[in-house]
Amino acid sequence: MTAPTTPKRGILRVYLGAAPGVGQTVAMLGEGHRRQGRGVDVVIGIVETHGREHTQKEIGGLPVIPRLAVSHRGITLQEMDLDGVLQRRPQVVLVDEMAHTNAPGSLHEKRWQDIQTLICAGINVITTVNVQHLESLTDAVQAITGIRQRETVPDAVVRAADQIELVDMSPQALRRRLAHGHVYPAERVDAAMGNYFREGNLGALRELALLWVADRVEEALERYRAQHGISGTWPSRERIVVALSPGPEGEQLLRRGARITGRVQGRDLTAVLVVPADGTVGTPTHEVERLRTLTESLGGSFHLVVGDDPASAALEFARSVNGTQIVVGASKHSRLVQVFRSSTSMSIVQGSGDIDVHMVTHPRSRTVKRRRISRSRRTLLSWALAPVIPVALTLLMLPLDGQLDLSAVLLIYLLGVLGNALVGGILQAVFTSLAAGLMANYFFIPPTGSLTINGTTNVLALVVSVLVGTTVASVVDRSSRRAREAERGRSESQLFAAIAGGGHRGGLMEVLERARVGFGMNAVSLLQSLPGGAWEVLESVGENPPQDPDQADAFAQVDPDPATASTERALAMSGRRLSPADLRVVEVVAAQALAVVERRQLETQAAQTQALLRTDTLRTALLAALSHDLRTPLATVKAALSSLSDQGIELPDQDRQSLLLTAEGATDELAGLLENLLDMSRLQTGALRPIRRPVSVDEVLHRALISVPPGRLVDEIPDDLPLLDSDSGLLERVFANIVGNAVRHSPDSSPIRITAGVVPGAALPVVQVRVCDQG
């Protein structure tokens, strides 16, 4: 017996549009016809035509899965039959409007979740979405159009699509299509043209769609380059990298980079400052923050990168972001200095390859500090100088033999020992001191030419000289080491500040991305422990992020707070091994990432608390407002029942019937009030969700006023009001309650006037309904 095989995951293709009416649904149907013509089994899961004849004609001969009727509060809603599609098991299914919210009682809340179920079942899906429904762009769309989109789809779901195709149309062409009645009915065209479909709105939405798709194309390009090991620069998109140096000319370089960027289509500005691993960065923290602020004000992104060689680190960073041009400050070193030591700018030019280099002259570069030699190179140099210094000093003093006394000779050797201590460390200085003592004994202490020493004074002088040299070298080495630690602490604080700033501005993804770039890693994941020793990925950046500690090249675990959490979280990096000092920095970055997660959780809790507070305030106000209305029917029922139950009162049948009708009416009124309270409670707890659809104010009001006695109302509602985005049943209840209160508390001779109209000057079509009474 063979085990059942897991179905191969289906392919998702998304047609993305900038606004309704650009033709995503028609493009999806056209692709369905093309595949059907090639013999592929294609069905329509659901297509929303919105009454458009052209869209309806495009369905043609494509088979359609019958829709599923869902009844909710007396209204029948039509949704995609997910079970029917799964039973039919076509090769391709067409599913329109992936951001749609399903009717209550459906298997999934959102249609994109239905799509994921189909893909997991091995069915290929072709779907559509508008850019305003992408979750990350809701704030931008609201700022442009003034409308908050409540039906959204996570960006990660759309980014995970195998194919994303932009359905593009110019704003002018879309407005012509709208004017011809191909998007909305004729009665809605004028309102749409003057509000959502203004040419400026459409142009901004089109730019959002183009930029979002361009970023997805670049992500796919980076995946391809990583999978094929391509490290060279592909000039598919101009990206200007400004290599900042630890000096005061950074502002000038950034502004020059911004000017170069401004002349390039598809431009992108990125600034990078290399922080040496040994902490010898020469830029103060406040200067780094100023450069970061300036970069972001110019529309670019700022990065700190850890590396011993600024030129190599800057080039490696530029290639990692597919940079096409580098802006670097020209060196002011003399030619003689450059013969012995190449400047950073020249090293970048020599190693740039296919990356264009802009070398910018800047008069303030003369104040730039000279680049220091790395710690490893200084150690090697110091060991090389340990035997060279005593030999060189000996050769210099031999011609003066007889003119220098022993104390002068030993002081000169001591000077060489101190010089080597400044270059290297204590071991090299001790070696230099011992070698200098042996040479002083052999060449300058009688009898010369042998290691024998005559005289107690000479022995004491030599021993003291070696001890002093060793002691002073130890002090110098310790001071140098502490200075390096202080410098490293400053560079680490700068890196922490950059990562923390990313957390405040962009959230967890920004923190992880800055950590990935700062440490030169391929991918970074924030992990959380699960029962049984497994791990789950909370968030990740980069290609092939580690899924557990075993896949990581660098790993830092954050112990949970027993008072607040029982799970453990950790930061995992892949790409290269890090030194123990860098791992200490990774631990701090992990703590920063955890702080961002906890801050996000606290913000969510605070929002929920505020919502509960508003709900409680509303409930209190509602109960206070209804207290009188609740007492009135209760008093009426009690009075009627008391009269009916009083045996001492002889009531005619007509009066008895009148009291019964009065009690029944008051009971119905009380039941209606209680039903309103229960519906309000269900709405607040989420048990009852509004079904938002375009509704007519006129129709809803007329249904709500059926029970109002004739002659009590004066209806002044025009017929040309725009449609409202609302729940028809709940809106009807609101109107019925307001008008019912007006009727109850107004004299019978006083009519109730109801007027409605569009509020002039509003950014969006706002309808105002007025209920005027004299009660």
CSV table of N, CA and C in Angstrom, one decimal, residues 206-330:
chain,number,residue,atom,x,y,z
A,206,ARG,N,-1.9,55.5,-10.0
A,206,ARG,CA,-1.1,54.8,-11.0
A,206,ARG,C,0.4,54.7,-10.7
A,207,GLU,N,0.9,55.8,-10.1
A,207,GLU,CA,2.3,55.8,-9.7
A,207,GLU,C,2.6,54.8,-8.6
A,208,LEU,N,1.6,54.7,-7.6
A,208,LEU,CA,1.8,53.7,-6.6
A,208,LEU,C,1.8,52.3,-7.1
A,209,ALA,N,0.9,52.0,-8.1
A,209,ALA,CA,0.9,50.7,-8.7
A,209,ALA,C,2.2,50.4,-9.4
A,210,LEU,N,2.7,51.4,-10.2
A,210,LEU,CA,3.9,51.2,-11.0
A,210,LEU,C,5.1,51.0,-10.0
A,211,LEU,N,5.2,51.8,-9.0
A,211,LEU,CA,6.3,51.6,-8.0
A,211,LEU,C,6.3,50.3,-7.3
A,212,TRP,N,5.1,49.9,-6.9
A,212,TRP,CA,4.9,48.6,-6.1
A,212,TRP,C,5.3,47.4,-7.0
A,213,VAL,N,4.9,47.5,-8.3
A,213,VAL,CA,5.3,46.4,-9.2
A,213,VAL,C,6.8,46.4,-9.5
A,214,ALA,N,7.3,47.6,-9.6
A,214,ALA,CA,8.8,47.7,-9.9
A,214,ALA,C,9.6,47.1,-8.8
A,215,ASP,N,9.1,47.4,-7.5
A,215,ASP,CA,9.8,46.8,-6.4
A,215,ASP,C,9.7,45.3,-6.4
A,216,ARG,N,8.6,44.7,-6.8
A,216,ARG,CA,8.4,43.2,-6.9
A,216,ARG,C,9.3,42.7,-8.0
A,217,VAL,N,9.4,43.4,-9.1
A,217,VAL,CA,10.3,43.0,-10.2
A,217,VAL,C,11.8,43.0,-9.7
A,218,GLU,N,12.2,44.0,-8.9
A,218,GLU,CA,13.5,44.0,-8.4
A,218,GLU,C,13.8,42.9,-7.4
A,219,GLU,N,12.8,42.5,-6.6
A,219,GLU,CA,12.9,41.4,-5.7
A,219,GLU,C,13.2,40.1,-6.5
A,220,ALA,N,12.4,39.9,-7.6
A,220,ALA,CA,12.6,38.7,-8.4
A,220,ALA,C,14.0,38.7,-9.0
A,221,LEU,N,14.4,39.9,-9.5
A,221,LEU,CA,15.7,40.0,-10.0
A,221,LEU,C,16.8,39.6,-9.0
A,222,GLU,N,16.7,40.1,-7.8
A,222,GLU,CA,17.7,39.8,-6.8
A,222,GLU,C,17.6,38.3,-6.4
A,223,ARG,N,16.5,37.7,-6.4
A,223,ARG,CA,16.4,36.2,-6.2
A,223,ARG,C,17.1,35.5,-7.3
A,224,TYR,N,16.9,35.9,-8.5
A,224,TYR,CA,17.6,35.3,-9.7
A,224,TYR,C,19.1,35.4,-9.6
A,225,ARG,N,19.6,36.6,-9.2
A,225,ARG,CA,21.0,36.9,-9.1
A,225,ARG,C,21.6,36.0,-8.0
A,226,ALA,N,20.8,35.9,-6.9
A,226,ALA,CA,21.4,35.1,-5.8
A,226,ALA,C,21.4,33.6,-6.1
A,227,GLN,N,20.3,33.1,-6.8
A,227,GLN,CA,20.3,31.7,-7.1
A,227,GLN,C,21.3,31.3,-8.1
A,228,HIS,N,21.7,32.2,-9.0
A,228,HIS,CA,22.7,31.9,-10.0
A,228,HIS,C,24.1,32.5,-9.7
A,229,GLY,N,24.3,33.0,-8.4
A,229,GLY,CA,25.6,33.4,-8.0
A,229,GLY,C,26.1,34.6,-8.8
A,230,ILE,N,25.3,35.5,-9.2
A,230,ILE,CA,25.7,36.6,-10.0
A,230,ILE,C,26.0,37.8,-9.1
A,231,SER,N,27.3,38.2,-9.1
A,231,SER,CA,27.7,39.3,-8.2
A,231,SER,C,27.9,40.6,-8.9
A,232,GLY,N,28.0,40.5,-10.2
A,232,GLY,CA,28.2,41.8,-11.0
A,232,GLY,C,26.9,42.6,-11.0
A,233,THR,N,27.1,43.9,-11.4
A,233,THR,CA,26.0,44.9,-11.3
A,233,THR,C,25.3,44.8,-12.6
A,234,TRP,N,23.9,44.7,-12.5
A,234,TRP,CA,23.1,44.8,-13.7
A,234,TRP,C,22.4,46.1,-13.7
A,235,PRO,N,22.6,47.0,-14.7
A,235,PRO,CA,22.0,48.3,-14.7
A,235,PRO,C,20.5,48.3,-15.0
A,236,SER,N,19.7,47.5,-14.4
A,236,SER,CA,18.3,47.5,-14.7
A,236,SER,C,17.6,48.7,-14.1
A,237,ARG,N,18.2,49.2,-13.0
A,237,ARG,CA,17.6,50.3,-12.3
A,237,ARG,C,18.8,51.1,-11.7
A,238,GLU,N,18.8,52.4,-12.0
A,238,GLU,CA,19.8,53.3,-11.5
A,238,GLU,C,19.7,53.4,-10.0
A,239,ARG,N,20.8,53.0,-9.3
A,239,ARG,CA,20.8,53.2,-7.8
A,239,ARG,C,22.2,53.9,-7.5
A,240,ILE,N,22.1,55.0,-6.9
A,240,ILE,CA,23.2,55.8,-6.6
A,240,ILE,C,23.6,55.6,-5.1
A,241,VAL,N,24.8,55.1,-4.9
A,241,VAL,CA,25.4,54.8,-3.6
A,241,VAL,C,26.4,55.9,-3.2
A,242,VAL,N,26.1,56.6,-2.1
A,242,VAL,CA,27.1,57.6,-1.7
A,242,VAL,C,27.9,57.0,-0.6
A,243,ALA,N,29.2,56.9,-0.8
A,243,ALA,CA,30.1,56.3,0.2
A,243,ALA,C,30.6,57.4,1.1
A,244,LEU,N,30.0,57.5,2.3
A,244,LEU,CA,30.4,58.6,3.2
A,244,LEU,C,31.7,58.2,3.9
A,245,SER,N,32.5,59.2,4.2
A,245,SER,CA,33.8,59.0,4.9
A,245,SER,C,33.6,59.7,6.2
A,246,PRO,N,34.4,59.2,7.3
A,246,PRO,CA,34.3,59.9,8.6
A,246,PRO,C,34.9,61.2,8.6
A,247,GLY,N,34.2,62.2,8.0
A,247,GLY,CA,34.7,63.5,7.9
A,247,GLY,C,33.6,64.5,7.7
A,248,PRO,N,33.9,65.8,7.7
A,248,PRO,CA,32.8,66.8,7.6
A,248,PRO,C,32.3,67.0,6.2
A,249,GLU,N,32.8,66.3,5.2
A,249,GLU,CA,32.4,66.6,3.8
A,249,GLU,C,31.2,65.7,3.5
A,250,GLY,N,30.6,64.9,4.4
A,250,GLY,CA,29.5,64.0,4.1
A,250,GLY,C,28.3,64.7,3.6
A,251,GLU,N,28.0,65.9,4.1
A,251,GLU,CA,26.8,66.6,3.7
A,251,GLU,C,26.9,67.0,2.2
A,252,GLN,N,28.1,67.5,1.8
A,252,GLN,CA,28.3,67.9,0.4
A,252,GLN,C,28.2,66.6,-0.5
A,253,LEU,N,28.7,65.5,-0.1
A,253,LEU,CA,28.6,64.3,-0.9
A,253,LEU,C,27.1,63.9,-1.1
A,254,LEU,N,26.4,63.9,0.0
A,254,LEU,CA,25.0,63.6,0.0
A,254,LEU,C,24.2,64.5,-1.0
A,255,ARG,N,24.4,65.8,-0.9
A,255,ARG,CA,23.7,66.7,-1.8
A,255,ARG,C,24.1,66.5,-3.2
A,256,ARG,N,25.4,66.2,-3.5
A,256,ARG,CA,25.8,65.9,-4.9
A,256,ARG,C,25.1,64.6,-5.4
A,257,GLY,N,25.1,63.6,-4.5
A,257,GLY,CA,24.4,62.3,-4.9
A,257,GLY,C,23.0,62.5,-5.2
A,258,ALA,N,22.3,63.4,-4.4
A,258,ALA,CA,20.9,63.7,-4.6
A,258,ALA,C,20.7,64.4,-5.9
A,259,ARG,N,21.6,65.3,-6.3
A,259,ARG,CA,21.5,66.0,-7.6
A,259,ARG,C,21.7,65.0,-8.7
A,260,ILE,N,22.6,64.1,-8.6
A,260,ILE,CA,22.8,63.1,-9.6
A,260,ILE,C,21.6,62.2,-9.7
A,261,THR,N,21.0,61.8,-8.6
A,261,THR,CA,19.9,61.0,-8.6
A,261,THR,C,18.7,61.7,-9.2
A,262,GLY,N,18.6,62.9,-9.0
A,262,GLY,CA,17.4,63.7,-9.6
A,262,GLY,C,17.4,63.7,-11.1
A,263,ARG,N,18.5,63.4,-11.8
A,263,ARG,CA,18.5,63.4,-13.2
A,263,ARG,C,18.2,62.0,-13.8
A,264,VAL,N,18.0,61.0,-13.0
A,264,VAL,CA,17.9,59.7,-13.5
A,264,VAL,C,16.5,59.1,-13.2
A,265,GLN,N,15.9,58.5,-14.3
A,265,GLN,CA,14.5,57.9,-14.1
A,265,GLN,C,14.7,56.6,-13.3
A,266,GLY,N,13.7,56.3,-12.5
A,266,GLY,CA,13.8,55.1,-11.7
A,266,GLY,C,14.9,55.2,-10.7
A,267,ARG,N,15.0,56.4,-10.1
A,267,ARG,CA,16.2,56.7,-9.3
A,267,ARG,C,16.1,56.1,-7.9
A,268,ASP,N,17.2,56.0,-7.2
A,268,ASP,CA,17.2,55.5,-5.9
A,268,ASP,C,18.5,55.9,-5.2
A,269,LEU,N,18.4,56.6,-4.1
A,269,LEU,CA,19.6,57.1,-3.4
A,269,LEU,C,19.9,56.3,-2.1
A,270,THR,N,21.1,55.8,-2.0
A,270,THR,CA,21.5,55.0,-0.8
A,270,THR,C,22.8,55.5,-0.3
A,271,ALA,N,22.9,55.8,1.0
A,271,ALA,CA,24.1,56.3,1.6
A,271,ALA,C,24.7,55.2,2.6
A,272,VAL,N,26.0,55.0,2.6
A,272,VAL,CA,26.6,54.0,3.4
A,272,VAL,C,27.8,54.6,4.1
A,273,LEU,N,27.9,54.3,5.4
A,273,LEU,CA,29.1,54.7,6.2
A,273,LEU,C,29.7,53.4,6.8
A,274,VAL,N,30.9,53.2,6.5
A,274,VAL,CA,31.6,52.0,7.0
A,274,VAL,C,32.1,52.2,8.4
A,275,VAL,N,31.7,51.3,9.3
A,275,VAL,CA,32.2,51.3,10.7
A,275,VAL,C,33.3,50.2,10.8
A,276,PRO,N,34.6,50.5,11.0
A,276,PRO,CA,35.6,49.5,11.1
A,276,PRO,C,35.3,48.5,12.3
A,277,ALA,N,35.6,47.2,12.1
A,277,ALA,CA,35.3,46.2,13.1
A,277,ALA,C,36.1,46.5,14.4
A,278,ASP,N,37.2,47.2,14.3
A,278,ASP,CA,38.0,47.5,15.6
A,278,ASP,C,37.6,48.8,16.3
A,279,GLY,N,36.5,49.3,15.8
A,279,GLY,CA,35.9,50.5,16.4
A,279,GLY,C,36.7,51.8,16.2
A,280,THR,N,37.4,51.9,15.1
A,280,THR,CA,38.2,53.2,14.9
A,280,THR,C,37.5,54.2,14.1
A,281,VAL,N,36.2,54.2,14.1
A,281,VAL,CA,35.4,55.2,13.3
A,281,VAL,C,35.7,56.5,13.9
A,282,GLY,N,35.9,57.5,13.0
A,282,GLY,CA,36.2,58.8,13.5
A,282,GLY,C,35.0,59.8,13.5
A,283,THR,N,33.8,59.4,13.2
A,283,THR,CA,32.7,60.2,13.1
A,283,THR,C,31.9,60.2,14.4
A,284,PRO,N,31.6,61.4,15.1
A,284,PRO,CA,30.9,61.4,16.3
A,284,PRO,C,29.4,60.9,16.1
A,285,THR,N,28.8,60.4,17.2
A,285,THR,CA,27.5,59.9,17.0
A,285,THR,C,26.5,60.9,16.5
A,286,HIS,N,26.6,62.2,17.0
A,286,HIS,CA,25.7,63.2,16.6
A,286,HIS,C,25.8,63.5,15.1
A,287,GLU,N,27.1,63.4,14.6
A,287,GLU,CA,27.3,63.6,13.2
A,287,GLU,C,26.7,62.5,12.3
A,288,VAL,N,26.8,61.2,12.8
A,288,VAL,CA,26.1,60.1,12.1
A,288,VAL,C,24.6,60.3,12.1
A,289,GLU,N,24.0,60.8,13.2
A,289,GLU,CA,22.6,61.0,13.2
A,289,GLU,C,22.2,62.1,12.2
A,290,ARG,N,23.1,63.1,12.2
A,290,ARG,CA,22.8,64.3,11.2
A,290,ARG,C,22.8,63.8,9.8
A,291,LEU,N,23.8,62.9,9.5
A,291,LEU,CA,23.9,62.4,8.1
A,291,LEU,C,22.7,61.5,7.8
A,292,ARG,N,22.3,60.7,8.8
A,292,ARG,CA,21.1,59.9,8.5
A,292,ARG,C,19.8,60.8,8.3
A,293,THR,N,19.7,61.8,9.1
A,293,THR,CA,18.5,62.7,8.9
A,293,THR,C,18.5,63.4,7.5
A,294,LEU,N,19.7,63.8,7.1
A,294,LEU,CA,19.8,64.5,5.8
A,294,LEU,C,19.5,63.5,4.7
A,295,THR,N,20.0,62.3,4.8
A,295,THR,CA,19.8,61.3,3.8
A,295,THR,C,18.3,61.0,3.6
A,296,GLU,N,17.6,60.9,4.7
A,296,GLU,CA,16.2,60.6,4.6
A,296,GLU,C,15.4,61.8,4.1
A,297,SER,N,15.8,63.0,4.5
A,297,SER,CA,15.2,64.2,4.0
A,297,SER,C,15.3,64.3,2.5
A,298,LEU,N,16.4,63.8,1.9
A,298,LEU,CA,16.7,63.8,0.5
A,298,LEU,C,16.0,62.6,-0.2
A,299,GLY,N,15.3,61.8,0.5
A,299,GLY,CA,14.5,60.7,-0.1
A,299,GLY,C,15.3,59.4,-0.2
A,300,GLY,N,16.5,59.3,0.5
A,300,GLY,CA,17.3,58.1,0.4
A,300,GLY,C,17.2,57.3,1.7
A,301,SER,N,18.0,56.2,1.7
A,301,SER,CA,18.1,55.4,2.9
A,301,SER,C,19.6,55.4,3.3
A,302,PHE,N,19.7,55.3,4.7
A,302,PHE,CA,21.1,55.4,5.3
A,302,PHE,C,21.4,54.1,5.9
A,303,HIS,N,22.7,53.6,5.7
A,303,HIS,CA,23.1,52.3,6.2
A,303,HIS,C,24.5,52.4,6.9
A,304,LEU,N,24.6,51.8,8.0
A,304,LEU,CA,26.0,51.6,8.6
A,304,LEU,C,26.4,50.1,8.3
A,305,VAL,N,27.6,50.0,7.9
A,305,VAL,CA,28.2,48.7,7.5
A,305,VAL,C,29.5,48.4,8.3
A,306,VAL,N,29.6,47.3,8.8
A,306,VAL,CA,30.8,46.9,9.6
A,306,VAL,C,31.9,46.3,8.6
A,307,GLY,N,33.1,46.9,8.6
A,307,GLY,CA,34.1,46.4,7.8
A,307,GLY,C,35.5,47.0,8.1
A,308,ASP,N,36.5,46.2,7.9
A,308,ASP,CA,37.9,46.7,8.2
A,308,ASP,C,38.4,47.6,7.1
A,309,ASP,N,38.1,47.3,5.9
A,309,ASP,CA,38.6,48.1,4.7
A,309,ASP,C,37.4,48.9,4.2
A,310,PRO,N,37.4,50.2,4.4
A,310,PRO,CA,36.3,51.0,3.9
A,310,PRO,C,36.0,50.9,2.4
A,311,ALA,N,37.0,50.8,1.6
A,311,ALA,CA,36.8,50.7,0.2
A,311,ALA,C,36.1,49.4,-0.2
A,312,SER,N,36.7,48.3,0.3
A,312,SER,CA,36.1,47.0,0.0
A,312,SER,C,34.7,46.8,0.6
A,313,ALA,N,34.5,47.3,1.8
A,313,ALA,CA,33.1,47.3,2.4
A,313,ALA,C,32.1,48.1,1.6
A,314,ALA,N,32.5,49.3,1.1
A,314,ALA,CA,31.6,50.1,0.3
A,314,ALA,C,31.3,49.5,-1.0
A,315,LEU,N,32.3,48.9,-1.7
A,315,LEU,CA,32.0,48.2,-2.9
A,315,LEU,C,31.2,47.0,-2.8
A,316,GLU,N,31.4,46.2,-1.7
A,316,GLU,CA,30.6,45.0,-1.4
A,316,GLU,C,29.2,45.4,-1.2
A,317,PHE,N,29.0,46.5,-0.4
A,317,PHE,CA,27.6,47.0,-0.2
A,317,PHE,C,26.9,47.4,-1.5
A,318,ALA,N,27.7,48.2,-2.3
A,318,ALA,CA,27.1,48.7,-3.5
A,318,ALA,C,26.6,47.5,-4.4
A,319,ARG,N,27.4,46.5,-4.5
A,319,ARG,CA,27.1,45.3,-5.3
A,319,ARG,C,25.9,44.5,-4.7
A,320,SER,N,25.8,44.5,-3.4
A,320,SER,CA,24.7,43.8,-2.7
A,320,SER,C,23.4,44.5,-3.0
A,321,VAL,N,23.4,45.8,-3.2
A,321,VAL,CA,22.1,46.5,-3.5
A,321,VAL,C,22.0,46.8,-5.0
A,322,ASN,N,22.8,46.2,-5.8
A,322,ASN,CA,22.8,46.4,-7.2
A,322,ASN,C,23.0,47.8,-7.6
A,323,GLY,N,24.0,48.5,-6.9
A,323,GLY,CA,24.3,49.9,-7.2
A,323,GLY,C,25.0,50.0,-8.5
A,324,THR,N,24.6,51.1,-9.2
A,324,THR,CA,25.2,51.3,-10.6
A,324,THR,C,26.2,52.5,-10.6
A,325,GLN,N,26.1,53.4,-9.6
A,325,GLN,CA,27.0,54.5,-9.5
A,325,GLN,C,27.4,54.7,-8.0
A,326,ILE,N,28.6,55.1,-7.8
A,326,ILE,CA,29.1,55.4,-6.5
A,326,ILE,C,29.6,56.9,-6.5
A,327,VAL,N,29.2,57.6,-5.5
A,327,VAL,CA,29.7,59.0,-5.2
A,327,VAL,C,30.7,58.9,-4.1
A,328,VAL,N,31.9,59.4,-4.3
A,328,VAL,CA,32.9,59.3,-3.3
A,328,VAL,C,33.7,60.6,-3.3
A,329,GLY,N,34.2,61.0,-2.1
A,329,GLY,CA,35.0,62.2,-2.0
A,329,GLY,C,36.4,62.0,-2.5
A,330,ALA,N,36.9,62.9,-3.2
A,330,ALA,CA,38.3,62.8,-3.8
A,330,ALA,C,39.3,63.0,-2.6
